[in-house]
Amino acid sequence: DIQMTQSPSTLSASVGDRVTITCRASQSISDSLAWYQQKPGKAPNLLIHKASSSESGVPSRFSGSGSGTEFTLTINSLQPDDFAIYYCLHYNRYSGTFGQGTKVEIK
Amino acid sequence: QVHLVESGGGVVQPGRSLRLSCAASGFSFSSYGMHWVRQAPGKGLEWVAVAYYDEVTKYYADSVKGRFTISRVNSKNTLYLQMNSLRVEDTAVYYCARDVGGVPWDWGQGTLVTVSS
């Protein structure tokens, strides 16, 4: 089974900062990776699919990159609304594997 | 506008059964796969199962295989999760989500299942 390792688990940052979250796969997954944002008490919200394709309506400060085994989610100029937990997901036709999550908190 | 509403959660004793439902609207339900994803209290997300549009093709996480059954009735625009032999560790919020290209794309608000004696 493919394992997804997300880092860091917690990230302290200030409004306006550039933030990078990493997700590593235990073997190559091509570009079958999505990123989600989740706020307390709410369902996850899709940000990025196919490693770097932004979902419609997602602010342009969110971007995804990578392929194979290493992927990043970058948030440029962090906004107050961005403090949340972020998850990566490896998906295929048969299953899904989430990373452990990264909590982005206010410094 | 895609709308997904889960129901059927509650408190159940270990070893008992529960069936969750997910009512879908705002899209052509019979054309899309549908996922269940769960989240234990204070923990991360765990993919549970997927049922494709044909009502036949289904896949499960190892943690629920043999205990949970995903099903769908396209004529009712409804997805189900039959959960048998429930364990304490199955306690979670259960979300249904529409599949687009393998990705759980649109999500419901979730229903809480608590397994406790």
mmCIF file with all atom_site columns, C-alpha atoms in Angstrom:
data_model
loop_
_atom_site.group_PDB
_atom_site.id
_atom_site.type_symbol
_atom_site.label_atom_id
_atom_site.label_alt_id
_atom_site.label_comp_id
_atom_site.label_asym_id
_atom_site.label_entity_id
_atom_site.label_seq_id
_atom_site.pdbx_PDB_ins_code
_atom_site.Cartn_x
_atom_site.Cartn_y
_atom_site.Cartn_z
_atom_site.occupancy
_atom_site.B_iso_or_equiv
_atom_site.pdbx_formal_charge
_atom_site.auth_seq_id
_atom_site.auth_comp_id
_atom_site.auth_asym_id
_atom_site.auth_atom_id
_atom_site.pdbx_PDB_model_num
ATOM 1   C CA . ASP A 1 1   ? 0.000   0.000  0.000   1.00 0.00 ? 1   ASP A CA 1
ATOM 2   C CA . ILE A 1 2   ? 1.135   3.532  -0.745  1.00 0.00 ? 2   ILE A CA 1
ATOM 3   C CA . GLN A 1 3   ? 1.791   5.688  2.306   1.00 0.00 ? 3   GLN A CA 1
ATOM 4   C CA . MET A 1 4   ? 1.493   9.459  2.290   1.00 0.00 ? 4   MET A CA 1
ATOM 5   C CA . THR A 1 5   ? 3.711   11.427 4.672   1.00 0.00 ? 5   THR A CA 1
ATOM 6   C CA . GLN A 1 6   ? 2.764   15.046 5.189   1.00 0.00 ? 6   GLN A CA 1
ATOM 7   C CA . SER A 1 7   ? 4.947   17.660 6.875   1.00 0.00 ? 7   SER A CA 1
ATOM 8   C CA . PRO A 1 8   ? 5.059   19.621 9.017   1.00 0.00 ? 8   PRO A CA 1
ATOM 9   C CA . SER A 1 9   ? 2.239   18.546 11.322  1.00 0.00 ? 9   SER A CA 1
ATOM 10  C CA . THR A 1 10  ? 1.900   22.100 12.638  1.00 0.00 ? 10  THR A CA 1
ATOM 11  C CA . LEU A 1 11  ? 3.024   25.341 11.110  1.00 0.00 ? 11  LEU A CA 1
ATOM 12  C CA . SER A 1 12  ? 2.979   28.725 12.844  1.00 0.00 ? 12  SER A CA 1
ATOM 13  C CA . ALA A 1 13  ? 2.837   31.682 10.497  1.00 0.00 ? 13  ALA A CA 1
ATOM 14  C CA . SER A 1 14  ? 1.753   35.304 10.252  1.00 0.00 ? 14  SER A CA 1
ATOM 15  C CA . VAL A 1 15  ? -0.622  37.041 7.898   1.00 0.00 ? 15  VAL A CA 1
ATOM 16  C CA . GLY A 1 16  ? 1.258   37.835 4.723   1.00 0.00 ? 16  GLY A CA 1
ATOM 17  C CA . ASP A 1 17  ? 3.717   34.942 5.043   1.00 0.00 ? 17  ASP A CA 1
ATOM 18  C CA . ARG A 1 18  ? 4.424   32.435 2.290   1.00 0.00 ? 18  ARG A CA 1
ATOM 19  C CA . VAL A 1 19  ? 3.718   28.934 3.534   1.00 0.00 ? 19  VAL A CA 1
ATOM 20  C CA . THR A 1 20  ? 4.745   25.565 2.067   1.00 0.00 ? 20  THR A CA 1
ATOM 21  C CA . ILE A 1 21  ? 3.352   22.158 3.028   1.00 0.00 ? 21  ILE A CA 1
ATOM 22  C CA . THR A 1 22  ? 4.932   18.958 1.720   1.00 0.00 ? 22  THR A CA 1
ATOM 23  C CA . CYS A 1 23  ? 3.462   15.554 0.988   1.00 0.00 ? 23  CYS A CA 1
ATOM 24  C CA . ARG A 1 24  ? 5.648   12.577 0.127   1.00 0.00 ? 24  ARG A CA 1
ATOM 25  C CA . ALA A 1 25  ? 4.454   9.297  -1.341  1.00 0.00 ? 25  ALA A CA 1
ATOM 26  C CA . SER A 1 26  ? 6.136   5.988  -0.537  1.00 0.00 ? 26  SER A CA 1
ATOM 27  C CA . GLN A 1 27  ? 6.247   5.249  -4.276  1.00 0.00 ? 27  GLN A CA 1
ATOM 28  C CA . SER A 1 28  ? 5.539   7.163  -7.450  1.00 0.00 ? 28  SER A CA 1
ATOM 29  C CA . ILE A 1 29  ? 1.920   8.241  -7.836  1.00 0.00 ? 29  ILE A CA 1
ATOM 30  C CA . SER A 1 30  ? 2.370   10.376 -10.959 1.00 0.00 ? 30  SER A CA 1
ATOM 31  C CA . ASP A 1 31  ? 0.108   13.399 -10.407 1.00 0.00 ? 31  ASP A CA 1
ATOM 32  C CA . SER A 1 32  ? -2.752  11.649 -8.589  1.00 0.00 ? 32  SER A CA 1
ATOM 33  C CA . LEU A 1 33  ? -2.725  14.038 -5.674  1.00 0.00 ? 33  LEU A CA 1
ATOM 34  C CA . ALA A 1 34  ? -5.267  16.454 -4.252  1.00 0.00 ? 34  ALA A CA 1
ATOM 35  C CA . TRP A 1 35  ? -5.139  19.072 -1.510  1.00 0.00 ? 35  TRP A CA 1
ATOM 36  C CA . TYR A 1 36  ? -7.975  19.992 0.854   1.00 0.00 ? 36  TYR A CA 1
ATOM 37  C CA . GLN A 1 37  ? -8.579  22.701 3.422   1.00 0.00 ? 37  GLN A CA 1
ATOM 38  C CA . GLN A 1 38  ? -10.655 21.913 6.496   1.00 0.00 ? 38  GLN A CA 1
ATOM 39  C CA . LYS A 1 39  ? -11.942 24.334 9.096   1.00 0.00 ? 39  LYS A CA 1
ATOM 40  C CA . PRO A 1 40  ? -13.275 23.281 12.523  1.00 0.00 ? 40  PRO A CA 1
ATOM 41  C CA . GLY A 1 41  ? -16.647 21.564 12.358  1.00 0.00 ? 41  GLY A CA 1
ATOM 42  C CA . LYS A 1 42  ? -16.767 21.722 8.572   1.00 0.00 ? 42  LYS A CA 1
ATOM 43  C CA . ALA A 1 43  ? -16.313 19.271 5.729   1.00 0.00 ? 43  ALA A CA 1
ATOM 44  C CA . PRO A 1 44  ? -13.051 19.391 3.769   1.00 0.00 ? 44  PRO A CA 1
ATOM 45  C CA . ASN A 1 45  ? -12.954 21.749 0.798   1.00 0.00 ? 45  ASN A CA 1
ATOM 46  C CA . LEU A 1 46  ? -11.071 20.763 -2.371  1.00 0.00 ? 46  LEU A CA 1
ATOM 47  C CA . LEU A 1 47  ? -8.320  23.200 -3.346  1.00 0.00 ? 47  LEU A CA 1
ATOM 48  C CA . ILE A 1 48  ? -6.107  21.385 -5.848  1.00 0.00 ? 48  ILE A CA 1
ATOM 49  C CA . HIS A 1 49  ? -6.417  18.202 -7.913  1.00 0.00 ? 49  HIS A CA 1
ATOM 50  C CA . LYS A 1 50  ? -4.053  16.470 -10.296 1.00 0.00 ? 50  LYS A CA 1
ATOM 51  C CA . ALA A 1 51  ? -1.212  17.887 -8.183  1.00 0.00 ? 51  ALA A CA 1
ATOM 52  C CA . SER A 1 52  ? -1.384  21.391 -9.625  1.00 0.00 ? 52  SER A CA 1
ATOM 53  C CA . SER A 1 53  ? -4.865  22.066 -11.031 1.00 0.00 ? 53  SER A CA 1
ATOM 54  C CA . SER A 1 54  ? -6.830  24.550 -8.963  1.00 0.00 ? 54  SER A CA 1
ATOM 55  C CA . GLU A 1 55  ? -10.489 24.002 -8.263  1.00 0.00 ? 55  GLU A CA 1
ATOM 56  C CA . SER A 1 56  ? -12.746 26.734 -9.586  1.00 0.00 ? 56  SER A CA 1
ATOM 57  C CA . GLY A 1 57  ? -13.151 29.591 -7.144  1.00 0.00 ? 57  GLY A CA 1
ATOM 58  C CA . VAL A 1 58  ? -10.020 28.851 -5.141  1.00 0.00 ? 58  VAL A CA 1
ATOM 59  C CA . PRO A 1 59  ? -7.973  32.011 -4.550  1.00 0.00 ? 59  PRO A CA 1
ATOM 60  C CA . SER A 1 60  ? -4.886  32.286 -6.728  1.00 0.00 ? 60  SER A CA 1
ATOM 61  C CA . ARG A 1 61  ? -2.611  32.455 -3.666  1.00 0.00 ? 61  ARG A CA 1
ATOM 62  C CA . PHE A 1 62  ? -3.049  28.663 -3.381  1.00 0.00 ? 62  PHE A CA 1
ATOM 63  C CA . SER A 1 63  ? -0.879  26.607 -5.718  1.00 0.00 ? 63  SER A CA 1
ATOM 64  C CA . GLY A 1 64  ? 0.198   22.997 -5.963  1.00 0.00 ? 64  GLY A CA 1
ATOM 65  C CA . SER A 1 65  ? 3.247   21.447 -7.556  1.00 0.00 ? 65  SER A CA 1
ATOM 66  C CA . GLY A 1 66  ? 5.133   18.186 -7.850  1.00 0.00 ? 66  GLY A CA 1
ATOM 67  C CA . SER A 1 67  ? 4.861   14.772 -9.390  1.00 0.00 ? 67  SER A CA 1
ATOM 68  C CA . GLY A 1 68  ? 6.091   11.283 -8.664  1.00 0.00 ? 68  GLY A CA 1
ATOM 69  C CA . THR A 1 69  ? 6.759   11.151 -4.926  1.00 0.00 ? 69  THR A CA 1
ATOM 70  C CA . GLU A 1 70  ? 7.093   14.738 -3.729  1.00 0.00 ? 70  GLU A CA 1
ATOM 71  C CA . PHE A 1 71  ? 4.377   17.374 -3.740  1.00 0.00 ? 71  PHE A CA 1
ATOM 72  C CA . THR A 1 72  ? 3.922   20.813 -2.258  1.00 0.00 ? 72  THR A CA 1
ATOM 73  C CA . LEU A 1 73  ? 1.033   23.123 -1.464  1.00 0.00 ? 73  LEU A CA 1
ATOM 74  C CA . THR A 1 74  ? 2.076   26.766 -1.339  1.00 0.00 ? 74  THR A CA 1
ATOM 75  C CA . ILE A 1 75  ? 0.005   29.582 0.074   1.00 0.00 ? 75  ILE A CA 1
ATOM 76  C CA . ASN A 1 76  ? 1.327   32.974 -0.982  1.00 0.00 ? 76  ASN A CA 1
ATOM 77  C CA . SER A 1 77  ? 0.545   35.886 1.310   1.00 0.00 ? 77  SER A CA 1
ATOM 78  C CA . LEU A 1 78  ? -1.352  33.997 4.019   1.00 0.00 ? 78  LEU A CA 1
ATOM 79  C CA . GLN A 1 79  ? -4.726  35.515 4.840   1.00 0.00 ? 79  GLN A CA 1
ATOM 80  C CA . PRO A 1 80  ? -6.713  35.292 8.113   1.00 0.00 ? 80  PRO A CA 1
ATOM 81  C CA . ASP A 1 81  ? -9.199  32.955 6.428   1.00 0.00 ? 81  ASP A CA 1
ATOM 82  C CA . ASP A 1 82  ? -6.397  30.487 5.603   1.00 0.00 ? 82  ASP A CA 1
ATOM 83  C CA . PHE A 1 83  ? -5.750  29.359 9.171   1.00 0.00 ? 83  PHE A CA 1
ATOM 84  C CA . ALA A 1 84  ? -7.025  25.805 8.974   1.00 0.00 ? 84  ALA A CA 1
ATOM 85  C CA . ILE A 1 85  ? -5.907  22.196 8.572   1.00 0.00 ? 85  ILE A CA 1
ATOM 86  C CA . TYR A 1 86  ? -4.670  21.045 5.179   1.00 0.00 ? 86  TYR A CA 1
ATOM 87  C CA . TYR A 1 87  ? -4.652  17.453 3.922   1.00 0.00 ? 87  TYR A CA 1
ATOM 88  C CA . CYS A 1 88  ? -3.146  15.817 0.884   1.00 0.00 ? 88  CYS A CA 1
ATOM 89  C CA . LEU A 1 89  ? -4.850  12.831 -0.714  1.00 0.00 ? 89  LEU A CA 1
ATOM 90  C CA . HIS A 1 90  ? -3.481  10.226 -3.101  1.00 0.00 ? 90  HIS A CA 1
ATOM 91  C CA . TYR A 1 91  ? -6.360  8.919  -5.160  1.00 0.00 ? 91  TYR A CA 1
ATOM 92  C CA . ASN A 1 92  ? -6.910  6.257  -7.754  1.00 0.00 ? 92  ASN A CA 1
ATOM 93  C CA . ARG A 1 93  ? -9.839  4.247  -8.999  1.00 0.00 ? 93  ARG A CA 1
ATOM 94  C CA . TYR A 1 94  ? -9.601  1.754  -6.141  1.00 0.00 ? 94  TYR A CA 1
ATOM 95  C CA . SER A 1 95  ? -8.742  3.700  -3.001  1.00 0.00 ? 95  SER A CA 1
ATOM 96  C CA . GLY A 1 96  ? -7.664  6.878  -1.337  1.00 0.00 ? 96  GLY A CA 1
ATOM 97  C CA . THR A 1 97  ? -4.887  7.630  1.131   1.00 0.00 ? 97  THR A CA 1
ATOM 98  C CA . PHE A 1 98  ? -4.766  10.871 3.090   1.00 0.00 ? 98  PHE A CA 1
ATOM 99  C CA . GLY A 1 99  ? -1.757  12.496 4.639   1.00 0.00 ? 99  GLY A CA 1
ATOM 100 C CA . GLN A 1 100 ? -1.831  13.123 8.381   1.00 0.00 ? 100 GLN A CA 1
ATOM 101 C CA . GLY A 1 101 ? -2.731  16.796 7.991   1.00 0.00 ? 101 GLY A CA 1
ATOM 102 C CA . THR A 1 102 ? -0.957  20.115 8.614   1.00 0.00 ? 102 THR A CA 1
ATOM 103 C CA . LYS A 1 103 ? -2.424  22.643 10.998  1.00 0.00 ? 103 LYS A CA 1
ATOM 104 C CA . VAL A 1 104 ? -1.625  26.201 9.967   1.00 0.00 ? 104 VAL A CA 1
ATOM 105 C CA . GLU A 1 105 ? -1.906  28.360 13.057  1.00 0.00 ? 105 GLU A CA 1
ATOM 106 C CA . ILE A 1 106 ? -1.361  31.981 13.885  1.00 0.00 ? 106 ILE A CA 1
ATOM 107 C CA . LYS A 1 107 ? 2.135   32.835 15.138  1.00 0.00 ? 107 LYS A CA 1
ATOM 108 C CA . GLN B 2 1   ? -25.590 23.167 -7.117  1.00 0.00 ? 1   GLN B CA 1
ATOM 109 C CA . VAL B 2 2   ? -24.415 19.845 -5.704  1.00 0.00 ? 2   VAL B CA 1
ATOM 110 C CA . HIS B 2 3   ? -26.104 19.040 -2.405  1.00 0.00 ? 3   HIS B CA 1
ATOM 111 C CA . LEU B 2 4   ? -25.291 16.015 -0.278  1.00 0.00 ? 4   LEU B CA 1
ATOM 112 C CA . VAL B 2 5   ? -27.031 15.280 3.010   1.00 0.00 ? 5   VAL B CA 1
ATOM 113 C CA . GLU B 2 6   ? -25.921 12.432 5.245   1.00 0.00 ? 6   GLU B CA 1
ATOM 114 C CA . SER B 2 7   ? -28.190 10.877 7.858   1.00 0.00 ? 7   SER B CA 1
ATOM 115 C CA . GLY B 2 8   ? -28.466 7.808  10.047  1.00 0.00 ? 8   GLY B CA 1
ATOM 116 C CA . GLY B 2 9   ? -25.701 8.486  12.538  1.00 0.00 ? 9   GLY B CA 1
ATOM 117 C CA . GLY B 2 10  ? -26.131 7.952  16.255  1.00 0.00 ? 10  GLY B CA 1
ATOM 118 C CA . VAL B 2 11  ? -24.905 6.027  19.272  1.00 0.00 ? 11  VAL B CA 1
ATOM 119 C CA . VAL B 2 12  ? -24.590 2.267  18.899  1.00 0.00 ? 12  VAL B CA 1
ATOM 120 C CA . GLN B 2 13  ? -23.038 -0.490 21.000  1.00 0.00 ? 13  GLN B CA 1
ATOM 121 C CA . PRO B 2 14  ? -19.962 -2.397 19.852  1.00 0.00 ? 14  PRO B CA 1
ATOM 122 C CA . GLY B 2 15  ? -20.862 -5.336 17.648  1.00 0.00 ? 15  GLY B CA 1
ATOM 123 C CA . ARG B 2 16  ? -24.130 -3.808 16.478  1.00 0.00 ? 16  ARG B CA 1
ATOM 124 C CA . SER B 2 17  ? -25.071 -2.438 13.054  1.00 0.00 ? 17  SER B CA 1
ATOM 125 C CA . LEU B 2 18  ? -26.008 0.926  11.608  1.00 0.00 ? 18  LEU B CA 1
ATOM 126 C CA . ARG B 2 19  ? -26.915 2.138  8.124   1.00 0.00 ? 19  ARG B CA 1
ATOM 127 C CA . LEU B 2 20  ? -26.000 5.591  6.889   1.00 0.00 ? 20  LEU B CA 1
ATOM 128 C CA . SER B 2 21  ? -27.687 7.334  3.986   1.00 0.00 ? 21  SER B CA 1
ATOM 129 C CA . CYS B 2 22  ? -26.566 10.143 1.712   1.00 0.00 ? 22  CYS B CA 1
ATOM 130 C CA . ALA B 2 23  ? -29.254 11.958 -0.265  1.00 0.00 ? 23  ALA B CA 1
ATOM 131 C CA . ALA B 2 24  ? -27.916 13.643 -3.394  1.00 0.00 ? 24  ALA B CA 1
ATOM 132 C CA . SER B 2 25  ? -29.318 16.453 -5.478  1.00 0.00 ? 25  SER B CA 1
ATOM 133 C CA . GLY B 2 26  ? -28.212 19.070 -7.980  1.00 0.00 ? 26  GLY B CA 1
ATOM 134 C CA . PHE B 2 27  ? -26.418 16.698 -10.331 1.00 0.00 ? 27  PHE B CA 1
ATOM 135 C CA . SER B 2 28  ? -26.966 13.527 -12.325 1.00 0.00 ? 28  SER B CA 1
ATOM 136 C CA . PHE B 2 29  ? -26.396 11.046 -9.510  1.00 0.00 ? 29  PHE B CA 1
ATOM 137 C CA . SER B 2 30  ? -26.369 8.007  -11.781 1.00 0.00 ? 30  SER B CA 1
ATOM 138 C CA . SER B 2 31  ? -23.389 9.402  -13.714 1.00 0.00 ? 31  SER B CA 1
ATOM 139 C CA . TYR B 2 32  ? -20.962 9.770  -10.793 1.00 0.00 ? 32  TYR B CA 1
ATOM 140 C CA . GLY B 2 33  ? -19.094 7.600  -8.373  1.00 0.00 ? 33  GLY B CA 1
ATOM 141 C CA . MET B 2 34  ? -19.633 8.302  -4.703  1.00 0.00 ? 34  MET B CA 1
ATOM 142 C CA . HIS B 2 35  ? -17.272 8.002  -1.715  1.00 0.00 ? 35  HIS B CA 1
ATOM 143 C CA . TRP B 2 36  ? -17.537 7.613  2.033   1.00 0.00 ? 36  TRP B CA 1
ATOM 144 C CA . VAL B 2 37  ? -14.770 9.256  4.056   1.00 0.00 ? 37  VAL B CA 1
ATOM 145 C CA . ARG B 2 38  ? -14.617 9.350  7.846   1.00 0.00 ? 38  ARG B CA 1
ATOM 146 C CA . GLN B 2 39  ? -12.903 11.391 10.541  1.00 0.00 ? 39  GLN B CA 1
ATOM 147 C CA . ALA B 2 40  ? -12.501 10.220 14.115  1.00 0.00 ? 40  ALA B CA 1
ATOM 148 C CA . PRO B 2 41  ? -12.848 12.953 16.750  1.00 0.00 ? 41  PRO B CA 1
ATOM 149 C CA . GLY B 2 42  ? -9.780  15.188 16.696  1.00 0.00 ? 42  GLY B CA 1
ATOM 150 C CA . LYS B 2 43  ? -8.088  13.008 14.064  1.00 0.00 ? 43  LYS B CA 1
ATOM 151 C CA . GLY B 2 44  ? -7.370  13.109 10.348  1.00 0.00 ? 44  GLY B CA 1
ATOM 152 C CA . LEU B 2 45  ? -9.373  11.979 7.352   1.00 0.00 ? 45  LEU B CA 1
ATOM 153 C CA . GLU B 2 46  ? -9.685  8.308  6.379   1.00 0.00 ? 46  GLU B CA 1
ATOM 154 C CA . TRP B 2 47  ? -11.063 7.099  3.051   1.00 0.00 ? 47  TRP B CA 1
ATOM 155 C CA . VAL B 2 48  ? -13.632 4.329  3.590   1.00 0.00 ? 48  VAL B CA 1
ATOM 156 C CA . ALA B 2 49  ? -15.211 3.183  0.322   1.00 0.00 ? 49  ALA B CA 1
ATOM 157 C CA . VAL B 2 50  ? -16.305 4.124  -3.194  1.00 0.00 ? 50  VAL B CA 1
ATOM 158 C CA . ALA B 2 51  ? -19.224 2.959  -5.324  1.00 0.00 ? 51  ALA B CA 1
ATOM 159 C CA . TYR B 2 52  ? -19.194 3.698  -9.014  1.00 0.00 ? 52  TYR B CA 1
ATOM 160 C CA . TYR B 2 53  ? -22.144 4.764  -11.145 1.00 0.00 ? 53  TYR B CA 1
ATOM 161 C CA . ASP B 2 54  ? -22.976 1.216  -12.249 1.00 0.00 ? 54  ASP B CA 1
ATOM 162 C CA . GLU B 2 55  ? -24.204 0.201  -8.764  1.00 0.00 ? 55  GLU B CA 1
ATOM 163 C CA . VAL B 2 56  ? -21.892 -2.815 -8.985  1.00 0.00 ? 56  VAL B CA 1
ATOM 164 C CA . THR B 2 57  ? -18.259 -1.649 -8.843  1.00 0.00 ? 57  THR B CA 1
ATOM 165 C CA . LYS B 2 58  ? -17.172 -0.981 -5.265  1.00 0.00 ? 58  LYS B CA 1
ATOM 166 C CA . TYR B 2 59  ? -13.914 -0.752 -3.351  1.00 0.00 ? 59  TYR B CA 1
ATOM 167 C CA . TYR B 2 60  ? -13.139 -0.609 0.376   1.00 0.00 ? 60  TYR B CA 1
ATOM 168 C CA . ALA B 2 61  ? -10.414 0.366  2.789   1.00 0.00 ? 61  ALA B CA 1
ATOM 169 C CA . ASP B 2 62  ? -8.813  -2.635 4.473   1.00 0.00 ? 62  ASP B CA 1
ATOM 170 C CA . SER B 2 63  ? -9.991  -1.345 7.865   1.00 0.00 ? 63  SER B CA 1
ATOM 171 C CA . VAL B 2 64  ? -13.662 -1.877 6.938   1.00 0.00 ? 64  VAL B CA 1
ATOM 172 C CA . LYS B 2 65  ? -13.522 -4.651 4.348   1.00 0.00 ? 65  LYS B CA 1
ATOM 173 C CA . GLY B 2 66  ? -15.865 -7.486 5.258   1.00 0.00 ? 66  GLY B CA 1
ATOM 174 C CA . ARG B 2 67  ? -17.765 -5.368 7.801   1.00 0.00 ? 67  ARG B CA 1
ATOM 175 C CA . PHE B 2 68  ? -19.045 -2.397 5.806   1.00 0.00 ? 68  PHE B CA 1
ATOM 176 C CA . THR B 2 69  ? -21.028 -2.469 2.558   1.00 0.00 ? 69  THR B CA 1
ATOM 177 C CA . ILE B 2 70  ? -21.418 0.524  0.290   1.00 0.00 ? 70  ILE B CA 1
ATOM 178 C CA . SER B 2 71  ? -24.404 0.574  -2.017  1.00 0.00 ? 71  SER B CA 1
ATOM 179 C CA . ARG B 2 72  ? -26.458 2.995  -4.040  1.00 0.00 ? 72  ARG B CA 1
ATOM 180 C CA . VAL B 2 73  ? -29.885 3.228  -5.574  1.00 0.00 ? 73  VAL B CA 1
ATOM 181 C CA . ASN B 2 74  ? -29.659 5.509  -8.564  1.00 0.00 ? 74  ASN B CA 1
ATOM 182 C CA . SER B 2 75  ? -33.417 5.755  -8.929  1.00 0.00 ? 75  SER B CA 1
ATOM 183 C CA . LYS B 2 76  ? -33.533 7.275  -5.439  1.00 0.00 ? 76  LYS B CA 1
ATOM 184 C CA . ASN B 2 77  ? -30.396 9.432  -5.779  1.00 0.00 ? 77  ASN B CA 1
ATOM 185 C CA . THR B 2 78  ? -29.182 7.854  -2.564  1.00 0.00 ? 78  THR B CA 1
ATOM 186 C CA . LEU B 2 79  ? -25.927 6.328  -1.357  1.00 0.00 ? 79  LEU B CA 1
ATOM 187 C CA . TYR B 2 80  ? -25.754 3.982  1.630   1.00 0.00 ? 80  TYR B CA 1
ATOM 188 C CA . LEU B 2 81  ? -23.182 2.598  4.024   1.00 0.00 ? 81  LEU B CA 1
ATOM 189 C CA . GLN B 2 82  ? -24.206 -0.526 5.916   1.00 0.00 ? 82  GLN B CA 1
ATOM 190 C CA . MET B 2 83  ? -21.907 -0.869 8.898   1.00 0.00 ? 83  MET B CA 1
ATOM 191 C CA . ASN B 2 84  ? -21.878 -4.225 10.716  1.00 0.00 ? 84  ASN B CA 1
ATOM 192 C CA . SER B 2 85  ? -19.805 -5.519 13.632  1.00 0.00 ? 85  SER B CA 1
ATOM 193 C CA . LEU B 2 86  ? -19.070 -1.967 14.699  1.00 0.00 ? 86  LEU B CA 1
ATOM 194 C CA . ARG B 2 87  ? -16.026 -1.276 16.832  1.00 0.00 ? 87  ARG B CA 1
ATOM 195 C CA . VAL B 2 88  ? -15.148 1.577  19.146  1.00 0.00 ? 88  VAL B CA 1
ATOM 196 C CA . GLU B 2 89  ? -12.547 2.682  16.606  1.00 0.00 ? 89  GLU B CA 1
ATOM 197 C CA . ASP B 2 90  ? -15.296 3.190  13.996  1.00 0.00 ? 90  ASP B CA 1
ATOM 198 C CA . THR B 2 91  ? -16.442 6.234  15.972  1.00 0.00 ? 91  THR B CA 1
ATOM 199 C CA . ALA B 2 92  ? -16.218 9.152  13.538  1.00 0.00 ? 92  ALA B CA 1
ATOM 200 C CA . VAL B 2 93  ? -17.991 11.718 11.450  1.00 0.00 ? 93  VAL B CA 1
ATOM 201 C CA . TYR B 2 94  ? -18.882 10.029 8.175   1.00 0.00 ? 94  TYR B CA 1
ATOM 202 C CA . TYR B 2 95  ? -18.936 12.149 5.025   1.00 0.00 ? 95  TYR B CA 1
ATOM 203 C CA . CYS B 2 96  ? -20.233 11.241 1.607   1.00 0.00 ? 96  CYS B CA 1
ATOM 204 C CA . ALA B 2 97  ? -18.606 12.888 -1.401  1.00 0.00 ? 97  ALA B CA 1
ATOM 205 C CA . ARG B 2 98  ? -19.134 12.993 -5.158  1.00 0.00 ? 98  ARG B CA 1
ATOM 206 C CA . ASP B 2 99  ? -16.343 11.527 -7.251  1.00 0.00 ? 99  ASP B CA 1
ATOM 207 C CA . VAL B 2 100 ? -14.877 13.484 -10.133 1.00 0.00 ? 100 VAL B CA 1
ATOM 208 C CA . GLY B 2 101 ? -11.920 11.838 -11.855 1.00 0.00 ? 101 GLY B CA 1
ATOM 209 C CA . GLY B 2 102 ? -11.175 9.740  -8.778  1.00 0.00 ? 102 GLY B CA 1
ATOM 210 C CA . VAL B 2 103 ? -11.234 12.752 -6.446  1.00 0.00 ? 103 VAL B CA 1
ATOM 211 C CA . PRO B 2 104 ? -13.824 13.215 -3.672  1.00 0.00 ? 104 PRO B CA 1
ATOM 212 C CA . TRP B 2 105 ? -14.914 16.573 -5.008  1.00 0.00 ? 105 TRP B CA 1
ATOM 213 C CA . ASP B 2 106 ? -18.093 17.806 -3.316  1.00 0.00 ? 106 ASP B CA 1
ATOM 214 C CA . TRP B 2 107 ? -18.801 16.804 0.268   1.00 0.00 ? 107 TRP B CA 1
ATOM 215 C CA . GLY B 2 108 ? -21.793 16.622 2.570   1.00 0.00 ? 108 GLY B CA 1
ATOM 216 C CA . GLN B 2 109 ? -21.808 18.042 6.084   1.00 0.00 ? 109 GLN B CA 1
ATOM 217 C CA . GLY B 2 110 ? -21.270 14.643 7.718   1.00 0.00 ? 110 GLY B CA 1
ATOM 218 C CA . THR B 2 111 ? -23.088 12.469 10.254  1.00 0.00 ? 111 THR B CA 1
ATOM 219 C CA . LEU B 2 112 ? -21.597 11.384 13.585  1.00 0.00 ? 112 LEU B CA 1
ATOM 220 C CA . VAL B 2 113 ? -21.420 7.723  14.524  1.00 0.00 ? 113 VAL B CA 1
ATOM 221 C CA . THR B 2 114 ? -20.490 6.922  18.110  1.00 0.00 ? 114 THR B CA 1
ATOM 222 C CA . VAL B 2 115 ? -19.731 3.319  19.031  1.00 0.00 ? 115 VAL B CA 1
ATOM 223 C CA . SER B 2 116 ? -19.817 2.942  22.780  1.00 0.00 ? 116 SER B CA 1
ATOM 224 C CA . SER B 2 117 ? -21.114 0.581  25.412  1.00 0.00 ? 117 SER B CA 1
#
